[in-house]
PDB file of N, CA and C in Angstrom:
ATOM      1  N   UNK A 146     -10.994 -11.762   0.547  1.00  0.00           N
ATOM      2  CA  UNK A 146      -9.812 -11.072   0.084  1.00  0.00           C
ATOM      3  C   UNK A 146     -10.207  -9.645  -0.307  1.00  0.00           C
ATOM      4  N   UNK A 147      -9.477  -8.718   0.245  1.00  0.00           N
ATOM      5  CA  UNK A 147      -9.748  -7.310  -0.009  1.00  0.00           C
ATOM      6  C   UNK A 147      -8.764  -6.778  -1.049  1.00  0.00           C
ATOM      7  N   UNK A 148      -9.280  -6.279  -2.158  1.00  0.00           N
ATOM      8  CA  UNK A 148      -8.447  -5.674  -3.208  1.00  0.00           C
ATOM      9  C   UNK A 148      -8.220  -4.218  -2.828  1.00  0.00           C
ATOM     10  N   UNK A 149      -6.970  -3.793  -2.841  1.00  0.00           N
ATOM     11  CA  UNK A 149      -6.652  -2.408  -2.482  1.00  0.00           C
ATOM     12  C   UNK A 149      -5.465  -1.898  -3.283  1.00  0.00           C
ATOM     13  N   UNK A 150      -5.261  -0.585  -3.278  1.00  0.00           N
ATOM     14  CA  UNK A 150      -4.104  -0.015  -3.985  1.00  0.00           C
ATOM     15  C   UNK A 150      -2.794  -0.562  -3.419  1.00  0.00           C
ATOM     16  N   UNK A 151      -1.774  -0.602  -4.257  1.00  0.00           N
ATOM     17  CA  UNK A 151      -0.479  -1.176  -3.882  1.00  0.00           C
ATOM     18  C   UNK A 151       0.134  -0.531  -2.648  1.00  0.00           C
ATOM     19  N   UNK A 152      -0.084   0.758  -2.475  1.00  0.00           N
ATOM     20  CA  UNK A 152       0.549   1.465  -1.355  1.00  0.00           C
ATOM     21  C   UNK A 152      -0.361   1.590  -0.130  1.00  0.00           C
ATOM     22  N   UNK A 153      -1.449   0.824  -0.069  1.00  0.00           N
ATOM     23  CA  UNK A 153      -2.402   0.935   1.037  1.00  0.00           C
ATOM     24  C   UNK A 153      -2.487  -0.309   1.920  1.00  0.00           C
ATOM     25  N   UNK A 154      -1.514  -1.195   1.848  1.00  0.00           N
ATOM     26  CA  UNK A 154      -1.499  -2.362   2.728  1.00  0.00           C
ATOM     27  C   UNK A 154      -0.931  -1.941   4.078  1.00  0.00           C
ATOM     28  N   UNK A 155      -1.539  -2.423   5.158  1.00  0.00           N
ATOM     29  CA  UNK A 155      -1.105  -1.991   6.493  1.00  0.00           C
ATOM     30  C   UNK A 155       0.219  -2.613   6.914  1.00  0.00           C
ATOM     31  N   UNK A 156       0.359  -3.907   6.759  1.00  0.00           N
ATOM     32  CA  UNK A 156       1.586  -4.576   7.192  1.00  0.00           C
ATOM     33  C   UNK A 156       1.870  -5.791   6.301  1.00  0.00           C
ATOM     34  N   UNK A 157       2.204  -5.553   5.028  1.00  0.00           N
ATOM     35  CA  UNK A 157       2.453  -6.688   4.136  1.00  0.00           C
ATOM     36  C   UNK A 157       3.719  -7.436   4.545  1.00  0.00           C
ATOM     37  N   UNK A 158       3.761  -8.716   4.236  1.00  0.00           N
ATOM     38  CA  UNK A 158       4.928  -9.540   4.534  1.00  0.00           C
ATOM     39  C   UNK A 158       6.136  -9.090   3.725  1.00  0.00           C
ATOM     40  N   UNK A 159       5.904  -8.790   2.452  1.00  0.00           N
ATOM     41  CA  UNK A 159       7.004  -8.352   1.577  1.00  0.00           C
ATOM     42  C   UNK A 159       6.420  -7.586   0.398  1.00  0.00           C
ATOM     43  N   UNK A 160       7.165  -6.598  -0.066  1.00  0.00           N
ATOM     44  CA  UNK A 160       6.794  -5.850  -1.263  1.00  0.00           C
ATOM     45  C   UNK A 160       8.044  -5.650  -2.116  1.00  0.00           C
ATOM     46  N   UNK A 161       7.839  -5.479  -3.409  1.00  0.00           N
ATOM     47  CA  UNK A 161       8.971  -5.177  -4.270  1.00  0.00           C
ATOM     48  C   UNK A 161       8.724  -5.580  -5.705  1.00  0.00           C
ATOM     49  N   UNK A 162       9.745  -5.316  -6.529  1.00  0.00           N
ATOM     50  CA  UNK A 162       9.660  -5.560  -7.961  1.00  0.00           C
ATOM     51  C   UNK A 162      10.170  -6.939  -8.331  1.00  0.00           C
ATOM     52  N   UNK A 163       9.395  -7.626  -9.168  1.00  0.00           N
ATOM     53  CA  UNK A 163       9.791  -8.882  -9.777  1.00  0.00           C
ATOM     54  C   UNK A 163       9.387  -8.818 -11.245  1.00  0.00           C
ATOM     55  N   UNK A 164       9.962  -9.675 -12.044  1.00  0.00           N
ATOM     56  CA  UNK A 164       9.558  -9.772 -13.438  1.00  0.00           C
ATOM     57  C   UNK A 164       8.754 -11.053 -13.593  1.00  0.00           C
ATOM     58  N   UNK A 165       7.556 -10.933 -14.160  1.00  0.00           N
ATOM     59  CA  UNK A 165       6.608 -12.041 -14.265  1.00  0.00           C
ATOM     60  C   UNK A 165       6.398 -12.411 -15.720  1.00  0.00           C
ATOM     61  N   UNK A 166       6.330 -13.705 -15.968  1.00  0.00           N
ATOM     62  CA  UNK A 166       6.018 -14.193 -17.311  1.00  0.00           C
ATOM     63  C   UNK A 166       4.505 -14.212 -17.498  1.00  0.00           C
ATOM     64  N   UNK A 167       4.049 -13.701 -18.606  1.00  0.00           N
ATOM     65  CA  UNK A 167       2.619 -13.643 -18.895  1.00  0.00           C
ATOM     66  C   UNK A 167       2.001 -15.020 -19.070  1.00  0.00           C
ATOM     67  N   UNK A 168       0.711 -15.120 -18.778  1.00  0.00           N
ATOM     68  CA  UNK A 168       0.006 -16.385 -18.897  1.00  0.00           C
ATOM     69  C   UNK A 168      -0.418 -16.695 -20.323  1.00  0.00           C
ATOM     70  N   UNK A 169      -0.906 -15.699 -21.039  1.00  0.00           N
ATOM     71  CA  UNK A 169      -1.359 -15.905 -22.415  1.00  0.00           C
ATOM     72  C   UNK A 169      -0.234 -15.556 -23.384  1.00  0.00           C
ATOM     73  N   UNK A 170       0.241 -14.320 -23.299  1.00  0.00           N
ATOM     74  CA  UNK A 170       1.394 -13.880 -24.096  1.00  0.00           C
ATOM     75  C   UNK A 170       2.620 -14.120 -23.232  1.00  0.00           C
ATOM     76  N   UNK A 171       3.496 -14.974 -23.670  1.00  0.00           N
ATOM     77  CA  UNK A 171       4.628 -15.415 -22.852  1.00  0.00           C
ATOM     78  C   UNK A 171       5.762 -14.397 -22.816  1.00  0.00           C
ATOM     79  N   UNK A 172       5.416 -13.142 -22.604  1.00  0.00           N
ATOM     80  CA  UNK A 172       6.424 -12.096 -22.478  1.00  0.00           C
ATOM     81  C   UNK A 172       6.692 -11.843 -20.998  1.00  0.00           C
ATOM     82  N   UNK A 173       7.824 -11.233 -20.713  1.00  0.00           N
ATOM     83  CA  UNK A 173       8.219 -10.932 -19.344  1.00  0.00           C
ATOM     84  C   UNK A 173       7.957  -9.455 -19.071  1.00  0.00           C
ATOM     85  N   UNK A 174       7.274  -9.167 -17.950  1.00  0.00           N
ATOM     86  CA  UNK A 174       6.951  -7.778 -17.587  1.00  0.00           C
ATOM     87  C   UNK A 174       7.299  -7.525 -16.129  1.00  0.00           C
ATOM     88  N   UNK A 175       7.853  -6.344 -15.884  1.00  0.00           N
ATOM     89  CA  UNK A 175       8.126  -5.934 -14.502  1.00  0.00           C
ATOM     90  C   UNK A 175       6.803  -5.621 -13.821  1.00  0.00           C
ATOM     91  N   UNK A 176       6.652  -6.125 -12.613  1.00  0.00           N
ATOM     92  CA  UNK A 176       5.449  -5.874 -11.832  1.00  0.00           C
ATOM     93  C   UNK A 176       5.845  -5.627 -10.375  1.00  0.00           C
ATOM     94  N   UNK A 177       5.054  -4.813  -9.721  1.00  0.00           N
ATOM     95  CA  UNK A 177       5.253  -4.540  -8.299  1.00  0.00           C
ATOM     96  C   UNK A 177       4.390  -5.537  -7.528  1.00  0.00           C
ATOM     97  N   UNK A 178       5.004  -6.317  -6.649  1.00  0.00           N
ATOM     98  CA  UNK A 178       4.307  -7.370  -5.914  1.00  0.00           C
ATOM     99  C   UNK A 178       4.128  -6.999  -4.448  1.00  0.00           C
ATOM    100  N   UNK A 179       2.993  -7.409  -3.901  1.00  0.00           N
ATOM    101  CA  UNK A 179       2.702  -7.261  -2.474  1.00  0.00           C
ATOM    102  C   UNK A 179       2.284  -8.631  -1.964  1.00  0.00           C
ATOM    103  N   UNK A 180       3.066  -9.176  -1.023  1.00  0.00           N
ATOM    104  CA  UNK A 180       2.726 -10.438  -0.370  1.00  0.00           C
ATOM    105  C   UNK A 180       2.011 -10.097   0.923  1.00  0.00           C
ATOM    106  N   UNK A 181       0.742 -10.497   1.010  1.00  0.00           N
ATOM    107  CA  UNK A 181      -0.095 -10.200   2.176  1.00  0.00           C
ATOM    108  C   UNK A 181      -0.795 -11.497   2.570  1.00  0.00           C
ATOM    109  N   UNK A 182      -0.266 -12.164   3.605  1.00  0.00           N
ATOM    110  CA  UNK A 182      -0.806 -13.470   3.974  1.00  0.00           C
ATOM    111  C   UNK A 182      -0.552 -14.456   2.849  1.00  0.00           C
ATOM    112  N   UNK A 183      -1.567 -15.244   2.525  1.00  0.00           N
ATOM    113  CA  UNK A 183      -1.447 -16.235   1.459  1.00  0.00           C
ATOM    114  C   UNK A 183      -1.766 -15.668   0.074  1.00  0.00           C
ATOM    115  N   UNK A 184      -1.785 -14.354  -0.045  1.00  0.00           N
ATOM    116  CA  UNK A 184      -2.142 -13.726  -1.306  1.00  0.00           C
ATOM    117  C   UNK A 184      -1.022 -12.820  -1.793  1.00  0.00           C
ATOM    118  N   UNK A 185      -0.700 -12.969  -3.079  1.00  0.00           N
ATOM    119  CA  UNK A 185       0.246 -12.065  -3.727  1.00  0.00           C
ATOM    120  C   UNK A 185      -0.516 -11.257  -4.756  1.00  0.00           C
ATOM    121  N   UNK A 186      -0.454  -9.956  -4.616  1.00  0.00           N
ATOM    122  CA  UNK A 186      -1.065  -9.042  -5.581  1.00  0.00           C
ATOM    123  C   UNK A 186       0.055  -8.514  -6.463  1.00  0.00           C
ATOM    124  N   UNK A 187      -0.217  -8.319  -7.741  1.00  0.00           N
ATOM    125  CA  UNK A 187       0.793  -7.668  -8.582  1.00  0.00           C
ATOM    126  C   UNK A 187       0.169  -6.527  -9.378  1.00  0.00           C
ATOM    127  N   UNK A 188       0.960  -5.458  -9.482  1.00  0.00           N
ATOM    128  CA  UNK A 188       0.525  -4.177 -10.028  1.00  0.00           C
ATOM    129  C   UNK A 188       1.495  -3.710 -11.106  1.00  0.00           C
ATOM    130  N   UNK A 189       1.045  -2.792 -11.955  1.00  0.00           N
ATOM    131  CA  UNK A 189       1.938  -2.197 -12.957  1.00  0.00           C
ATOM    132  C   UNK A 189       3.025  -1.350 -12.302  1.00  0.00           C
ATOM    133  N   UNK A 190       2.682  -0.700 -11.172  1.00  0.00           N
ATOM    134  CA  UNK A 190       3.664   0.102 -10.438  1.00  0.00           C
ATOM    135  C   UNK A 190       3.270   0.187  -8.975  1.00  0.00           C
ATOM    136  N   UNK A 191       4.109   0.815  -8.175  1.00  0.00           N
ATOM    137  CA  UNK A 191       3.900   0.832  -6.720  1.00  0.00           C
ATOM    138  C   UNK A 191       2.801   1.783  -6.260  1.00  0.00           C
ATOM    139  N   UNK A 192       2.240   2.577  -7.162  1.00  0.00           N
ATOM    140  CA  UNK A 192       1.152   3.483  -6.787  1.00  0.00           C
ATOM    141  C   UNK A 192      -0.161   3.148  -7.492  1.00  0.00           C
ATOM    142  N   UNK A 193      -0.184   2.037  -8.227  1.00  0.00           N
ATOM    143  CA  UNK A 193      -1.402   1.633  -8.945  1.00  0.00           C
ATOM    144  C   UNK A 193      -2.533   1.364  -7.957  1.00  0.00           C
ATOM    145  N   UNK A 194      -3.739   1.686  -8.364  1.00  0.00           N
ATOM    146  CA  UNK A 194      -4.894   1.505  -7.474  1.00  0.00           C
ATOM    147  C   UNK A 194      -5.567   0.148  -7.637  1.00  0.00           C
ATOM    148  N   UNK A 195      -5.365  -0.499  -8.771  1.00  0.00           N
ATOM    149  CA  UNK A 195      -5.991  -1.798  -9.021  1.00  0.00           C
ATOM    150  C   UNK A 195      -4.922  -2.805  -9.427  1.00  0.00           C
ATOM    151  N   UNK A 196      -4.927  -3.998  -8.821  1.00  0.00           N
ATOM    152  CA  UNK A 196      -3.926  -4.993  -9.211  1.00  0.00           C
ATOM    153  C   UNK A 196      -4.152  -5.520 -10.624  1.00  0.00           C
ATOM    154  N   UNK A 197      -3.066  -5.871 -11.274  1.00  0.00           N
ATOM    155  CA  UNK A 197      -3.134  -6.550 -12.567  1.00  0.00           C
ATOM    156  C   UNK A 197      -3.592  -7.988 -12.384  1.00  0.00           C
ATOM    157  N   UNK A 198      -3.297  -8.537 -11.199  1.00  0.00           N
ATOM    158  CA  UNK A 198      -3.671  -9.916 -10.908  1.00  0.00           C
ATOM    159  C   UNK A 198      -3.414 -10.272  -9.465  1.00  0.00           C
ATOM    160  N   UNK A 199      -3.881 -11.457  -9.109  1.00  0.00           N
ATOM    161  CA  UNK A 199      -3.771 -11.964  -7.745  1.00  0.00           C
ATOM    162  C   UNK A 199      -3.351 -13.425  -7.819  1.00  0.00           C
ATOM    163  N   UNK A 200      -2.422 -13.819  -6.960  1.00  0.00           N
ATOM    164  CA  UNK A 200      -1.985 -15.212  -6.875  1.00  0.00           C
ATOM    165  C   UNK A 200      -2.335 -15.729  -5.493  1.00  0.00           C
ATOM    166  N   UNK A 201      -3.153 -16.771  -5.438  1.00  0.00           N
ATOM    167  CA  UNK A 201      -3.503 -17.436  -4.184  1.00  0.00           C
ATOM    168  C   UNK A 201      -2.437 -18.491  -3.915  1.00  0.00           C
ATOM    169  N   UNK A 202      -1.692 -18.339  -2.829  1.00  0.00           N
ATOM    170  CA  UNK A 202      -0.587 -19.248  -2.527  1.00  0.00           C
ATOM    171  C   UNK A 202      -1.023 -20.504  -1.778  1.00  0.00           C
ATOM    172  N   UNK A 203      -2.281 -20.593  -1.392  1.00  0.00           N
ATOM    173  CA  UNK A 203      -2.771 -21.758  -0.656  1.00  0.00           C
ATOM    174  C   UNK A 203      -2.582 -23.018  -1.508  1.00  0.00           C
ATOM    175  N   UNK A 204      -1.850 -23.984  -0.972  1.00  0.00           N
ATOM    176  CA  UNK A 204      -1.610 -25.241  -1.672  1.00  0.00           C
ATOM    177  C   UNK A 204      -0.504 -25.188  -2.708  1.00  0.00           C
ATOM    178  N   UNK A 205       0.201 -24.066  -2.795  1.00  0.00           N
ATOM    179  CA  UNK A 205       1.264 -23.911  -3.797  1.00  0.00           C
ATOM    180  C   UNK A 205       2.606 -24.392  -3.272  1.00  0.00           C
ATOM    181  N   UNK A 206       3.489 -24.688  -4.208  1.00  0.00           N
ATOM    182  CA  UNK A 206       4.891 -24.964  -3.924  1.00  0.00           C
ATOM    183  C   UNK A 206       5.717 -23.905  -4.635  1.00  0.00           C
ATOM    184  N   UNK A 207       6.795 -23.493  -3.974  1.00  0.00           N
ATOM    185  CA  UNK A 207       7.689 -22.478  -4.529  1.00  0.00           C
ATOM    186  C   UNK A 207       9.054 -23.126  -4.717  1.00  0.00           C
ATOM    187  N   UNK A 208       9.586 -23.056  -5.915  1.00  0.00           N
ATOM    188  CA  UNK A 208      10.921 -23.617  -6.123  1.00  0.00           C
ATOM    189  C   UNK A 208      11.657 -22.901  -7.235  1.00  0.00           C
ATOM    190  N   UNK A 209      12.984 -22.995  -7.180  1.00  0.00           N
ATOM    191  CA  UNK A 209      13.847 -22.366  -8.190  1.00  0.00           C
ATOM    192  C   UNK A 209      13.590 -23.032  -9.531  1.00  0.00           C
ATOM    193  N   UNK A 210      13.577 -22.236 -10.590  1.00  0.00           N
ATOM    194  CA  UNK A 210      13.310 -22.747 -11.928  1.00  0.00           C
ATOM    195  C   UNK A 210      14.503 -22.452 -12.839  1.00  0.00           C
ATOM    196  N   UNK A 211      15.015 -23.488 -13.478  1.00  0.00           N
ATOM    197  CA  UNK A 211      16.152 -23.309 -14.383  1.00  0.00           C
ATOM    198  C   UNK A 211      15.748 -23.545 -15.840  1.00  0.00           C
ATOM    199  N   UNK A 212      14.467 -23.791 -16.085  1.00  0.00           N
ATOM    200  CA  UNK A 212      14.017 -24.143 -17.434  1.00  0.00           C
ATOM    201  C   UNK A 212      13.653 -22.930 -18.289  1.00  0.00           C
ATOM    202  N   UNK A 213      13.545 -21.749 -17.714  1.00  0.00           N
ATOM    203  CA  UNK A 213      13.074 -20.570 -18.449  1.00  0.00           C
ATOM    204  C   UNK A 213      14.202 -19.718 -19.028  1.00  0.00           C
ATOM    205  N   UNK A 214      15.448 -20.092 -18.749  1.00  0.00           N
ATOM    206  CA  UNK A 214      16.567 -19.338 -19.308  1.00  0.00           C
ATOM    207  C   UNK A 214      16.797 -17.984 -18.649  1.00  0.00           C
ATOM    208  N   UNK A 215      16.302 -17.808 -17.431  1.00  0.00           N
ATOM    209  CA  UNK A 215      16.458 -16.544 -16.705  1.00  0.00           C
ATOM    210  C   UNK A 215      17.187 -16.812 -15.387  1.00  0.00           C
ATOM    211  N   UNK A 216      18.154 -15.961 -15.082  1.00  0.00           N
ATOM    212  CA  UNK A 216      18.812 -16.053 -13.778  1.00  0.00           C
ATOM    213  C   UNK A 216      17.824 -15.637 -12.691  1.00  0.00           C
ATOM    214  N   UNK A 217      17.955 -16.230 -11.519  1.00  0.00           N
ATOM    215  CA  UNK A 217      17.167 -15.851 -10.341  1.00  0.00           C
ATOM    216  C   UNK A 217      15.668 -16.057 -10.554  1.00  0.00           C
ATOM    217  N   UNK A 218      15.337 -17.104 -11.307  1.00  0.00           N
ATOM    218  CA  UNK A 218      13.942 -17.403 -11.646  1.00  0.00           C
ATOM    219  C   UNK A 218      13.381 -18.442 -10.666  1.00  0.00           C
ATOM    220  N   UNK A 219      12.120 -18.284 -10.313  1.00  0.00           N
ATOM    221  CA  UNK A 219      11.446 -19.283  -9.494  1.00  0.00           C
ATOM    222  C   UNK A 219      10.018 -19.460  -9.972  1.00  0.00           C
ATOM    223  N   UNK A 220       9.440 -20.578  -9.542  1.00  0.00           N
ATOM    224  CA  UNK A 220       8.101 -20.945  -9.985  1.00  0.00           C
ATOM    225  C   UNK A 220       7.167 -21.050  -8.786  1.00  0.00           C
ATOM    226  N   UNK A 221       5.943 -20.584  -8.969  1.00  0.00           N
ATOM    227  CA  UNK A 221       4.866 -20.802  -8.011  1.00  0.00           C
ATOM    228  C   UNK A 221       3.956 -21.819  -8.675  1.00  0.00           C
ATOM    229  N   UNK A 222       3.896 -23.020  -8.107  1.00  0.00           N
ATOM    230  CA  UNK A 222       3.198 -24.120  -8.751  1.00  0.00           C
ATOM    231  C   UNK A 222       2.075 -24.651  -7.866  1.00  0.00           C
ATOM    232  N   UNK A 223       0.970 -24.984  -8.501  1.00  0.00           N
ATOM    233  CA  UNK A 223      -0.177 -25.594  -7.822  1.00  0.00           C
ATOM    234  C   UNK A 223      -0.639 -26.758  -8.689  1.00  0.00           C
ATOM    235  N   UNK A 224      -1.043 -27.886  -8.084  1.00  0.00           N
ATOM    236  CA  UNK A 224      -1.414 -29.045  -8.900  1.00  0.00           C
ATOM    237  C   UNK A 224      -2.628 -28.836  -9.808  1.00  0.00           C
ATOM    238  N   UNK A 225      -3.499 -27.893  -9.485  1.00  0.00           N
ATOM    239  CA  UNK A 225      -4.725 -27.722 -10.278  1.00  0.00           C
ATOM    240  C   UNK A 225      -4.888 -26.339 -10.901  1.00  0.00           C
ATOM    241  N   UNK A 226      -3.950 -25.438 -10.616  1.00  0.00           N
ATOM    242  CA  UNK A 226      -4.067 -24.077 -11.153  1.00  0.00           C
ATOM    243  C   UNK A 226      -2.828 -23.722 -11.971  1.00  0.00           C
ATOM    244  N   UNK A 227      -2.881 -22.590 -12.587  1.00  0.00           N
ATOM    245  CA  UNK A 227      -1.788 -22.080 -13.399  1.00  0.00           C
ATOM    246  C   UNK A 227      -0.498 -21.944 -12.580  1.00  0.00           C
ATOM    247  N   UNK A 228       0.623 -22.216 -13.226  1.00  0.00           N
ATOM    248  CA  UNK A 228       1.932 -21.944 -12.631  1.00  0.00           C
ATOM    249  C   UNK A 228       2.363 -20.540 -13.011  1.00  0.00           C
ATOM    250  N   UNK A 229       3.060 -19.877 -12.099  1.00  0.00           N
ATOM    251  CA  UNK A 229       3.598 -18.543 -12.344  1.00  0.00           C
ATOM    252  C   UNK A 229       5.115 -18.628 -12.326  1.00  0.00           C
ATOM    253  N   UNK A 230       5.744 -17.929 -13.261  1.00  0.00           N
ATOM    254  CA  UNK A 230       7.195 -17.855 -13.333  1.00  0.00           C
ATOM    255  C   UNK A 230       7.596 -16.413 -13.092  1.00  0.00           C
ATOM    256  N   UNK A 231       8.517 -16.232 -12.141  1.00  0.00           N
ATOM    257  CA  UNK A 231       8.974 -14.901 -11.762  1.00  0.00           C
ATOM    258  C   UNK A 231      10.487 -14.918 -11.661  1.00  0.00           C
ATOM    259  N   UNK A 232      11.100 -13.765 -11.886  1.00  0.00           N
ATOM    260  CA  UNK A 232      12.516 -13.687 -11.560  1.00  0.00           C
ATOM    261  C   UNK A 232      12.829 -12.360 -10.886  1.00  0.00           C
ATOM    262  N   UNK A 233      13.851 -12.428 -10.039  1.00  0.00           N
ATOM    263  CA  UNK A 233      14.291 -11.282  -9.248  1.00  0.00           C
ATOM    264  C   UNK A 233      15.558 -10.699  -9.864  1.00  0.00           C
ATOM    265  N   UNK A 234      15.934  -9.518  -9.374  1.00  0.00           N
ATOM    266  CA  UNK A 234      17.115  -8.850  -9.939  1.00  0.00           C
ATOM    267  C   UNK A 234      18.433  -9.498  -9.517  1.00  0.00           C
ATOM    268  N   UNK A 235      18.407 -10.263  -8.415  1.00  0.00           N
ATOM    269  CA  UNK A 235      19.614 -10.949  -7.973  1.00  0.00           C
ATOM    270  C   UNK A 235      19.244 -12.165  -7.122  1.00  0.00           C
ATOM    271  N   UNK A 236      20.249 -12.979  -6.800  1.00  0.00           N
ATOM    272  CA  UNK A 236      20.008 -14.222  -6.066  1.00  0.00           C
ATOM    273  C   UNK A 236      19.477 -13.976  -4.657  1.00  0.00           C
ATOM    274  N   UNK A 237      19.978 -12.934  -3.984  1.00  0.00           N
ATOM    275  CA  UNK A 237      19.506 -12.639  -2.626  1.00  0.00           C
ATOM    276  C   UNK A 237      18.022 -12.279  -2.622  1.00  0.00           C
ATOM    277  N   UNK A 238      17.616 -11.469  -3.572  1.00  0.00           N
ATOM    278  CA  UNK A 238      16.213 -11.064  -3.686  1.00  0.00           C
ATOM    279  C   UNK A 238      15.330 -12.285  -3.979  1.00  0.00           C
ATOM    280  N   UNK A 239      15.793 -13.159  -4.850  1.00  0.00           N
ATOM    281  CA  UNK A 239      15.035 -14.375  -5.164  1.00  0.00           C
ATOM    282  C   UNK A 239      14.865 -15.234  -3.910  1.00  0.00           C
ATOM    283  N   UNK A 240      15.955 -15.455  -3.180  1.00  0.00           N
ATOM    284  CA  UNK A 240      15.886 -16.264  -1.947  1.00  0.00           C
ATOM    285  C   UNK A 240      14.943 -15.637  -0.928  1.00  0.00           C
ATOM    286  N   UNK A 241      14.989 -14.319  -0.809  1.00  0.00           N
ATOM    287  CA  UNK A 241      14.128 -13.635   0.152  1.00  0.00           C
ATOM    288  C   UNK A 241      12.648 -13.828  -0.181  1.00  0.00           C
ATOM    289  N   UNK A 242      12.291 -13.657  -1.446  1.00  0.00           N
ATOM    290  CA  UNK A 242      10.896 -13.871  -1.859  1.00  0.00           C
ATOM    291  C   UNK A 242      10.484 -15.323  -1.620  1.00  0.00           C
ATOM    292  N   UNK A 243      11.324 -16.255  -2.040  1.00  0.00           N
ATOM    293  CA  UNK A 243      10.995 -17.671  -1.885  1.00  0.00           C
ATOM    294  C   UNK A 243      10.852 -18.046  -0.411  1.00  0.00           C
ATOM    295  N   UNK A 244      11.752 -17.550   0.426  1.00  0.00           N
ATOM    296  CA  UNK A 244      11.693 -17.835   1.862  1.00  0.00           C
ATOM    297  C   UNK A 244      10.414 -17.293   2.481  1.00  0.00           C
ATOM    298  N   UNK A 245      10.075 -16.047   2.168  1.00  0.00           N
ATOM    299  CA  UNK A 245       8.860 -15.445   2.737  1.00  0.00           C
ATOM    300  C   UNK A 245       7.603 -16.180   2.281  1.00  0.00           C
ATOM    301  N   UNK A 246       7.537 -16.536   1.004  1.00  0.00           N
ATOM    302  CA  UNK A 246       6.351 -17.263   0.513  1.00  0.00           C
ATOM    303  C   UNK A 246       6.255 -18.635   1.158  1.00  0.00           C
ATOM    304  N   UNK A 247       7.371 -19.364   1.248  1.00  0.00           N
ATOM    305  CA  UNK A 247       7.339 -20.682   1.869  1.00  0.00           C
ATOM    306  C   UNK A 247       6.961 -20.623   3.347  1.00  0.00           C
ATOM    307  N   UNK A 248       7.463 -19.621   4.065  1.00  0.00           N
ATOM    308  CA  UNK A 248       7.081 -19.446   5.478  1.00  0.00           C
ATOM    309  C   UNK A 248       5.584 -19.209   5.603  1.00  0.00           C
ATOM    310  N   UNK A 249       5.060 -18.356   4.738  1.00  0.00           N
ATOM    311  CA  UNK A 249       3.638 -18.036   4.760  1.00  0.00           C
ATOM    312  C   UNK A 249       2.792 -19.272   4.475  1.00  0.00           C
ATOM    313  N   UNK A 250       3.189 -20.046   3.490  1.00  0.00           N
ATOM    314  CA  UNK A 250       2.449 -21.260   3.123  1.00  0.00           C
ATOM    315  C   UNK A 250       2.452 -22.254   4.272  1.00  0.00           C
ATOM    316  N   UNK A 251       3.601 -22.419   4.919  1.00  0.00           N
ATOM    317  CA  UNK A 251       3.727 -23.415   5.994  1.00  0.00           C
ATOM    318  C   UNK A 251       2.991 -23.015   7.271  1.00  0.00           C
ATOM    319  N   UNK A 252       2.848 -21.725   7.515  1.00  0.00           N
ATOM    320  CA  UNK A 252       2.213 -21.293   8.768  1.00  0.00           C
ATOM    321  C   UNK A 252       0.714 -21.053   8.632  1.00  0.00           C
ATOM    322  N   UNK A 253       0.184 -21.133   7.432  1.00  0.00           N
ATOM    323  CA  UNK A 253      -1.262 -20.908   7.249  1.00  0.00           C
ATOM    324  C   UNK A 253      -1.978 -22.186   6.850  1.00  0.00           C
TER     325      UNK A 253
END
């Protein structure tokens, strides 16, 4: 896996803003996401040079989450790793992210 600046991916599957729930401090923060193959990188902004984190989608399930009290929320879940909770600005954006991640998981 090659770590690179947010704006230096050659042909990412999807990019854009989502709000992510923190792993240690359970606060919600806007992050810029880049889906590249089975890897999702997230950054503080779209020009950041170093990602805040990386999510390996291999073996994950993506599904809508209604337990967090946020509209347009979905979960990235893995049986042995941390779950990630994200929400989009609207239902169409949420469906688009979920569809792209599920397609990527199924084809790899």
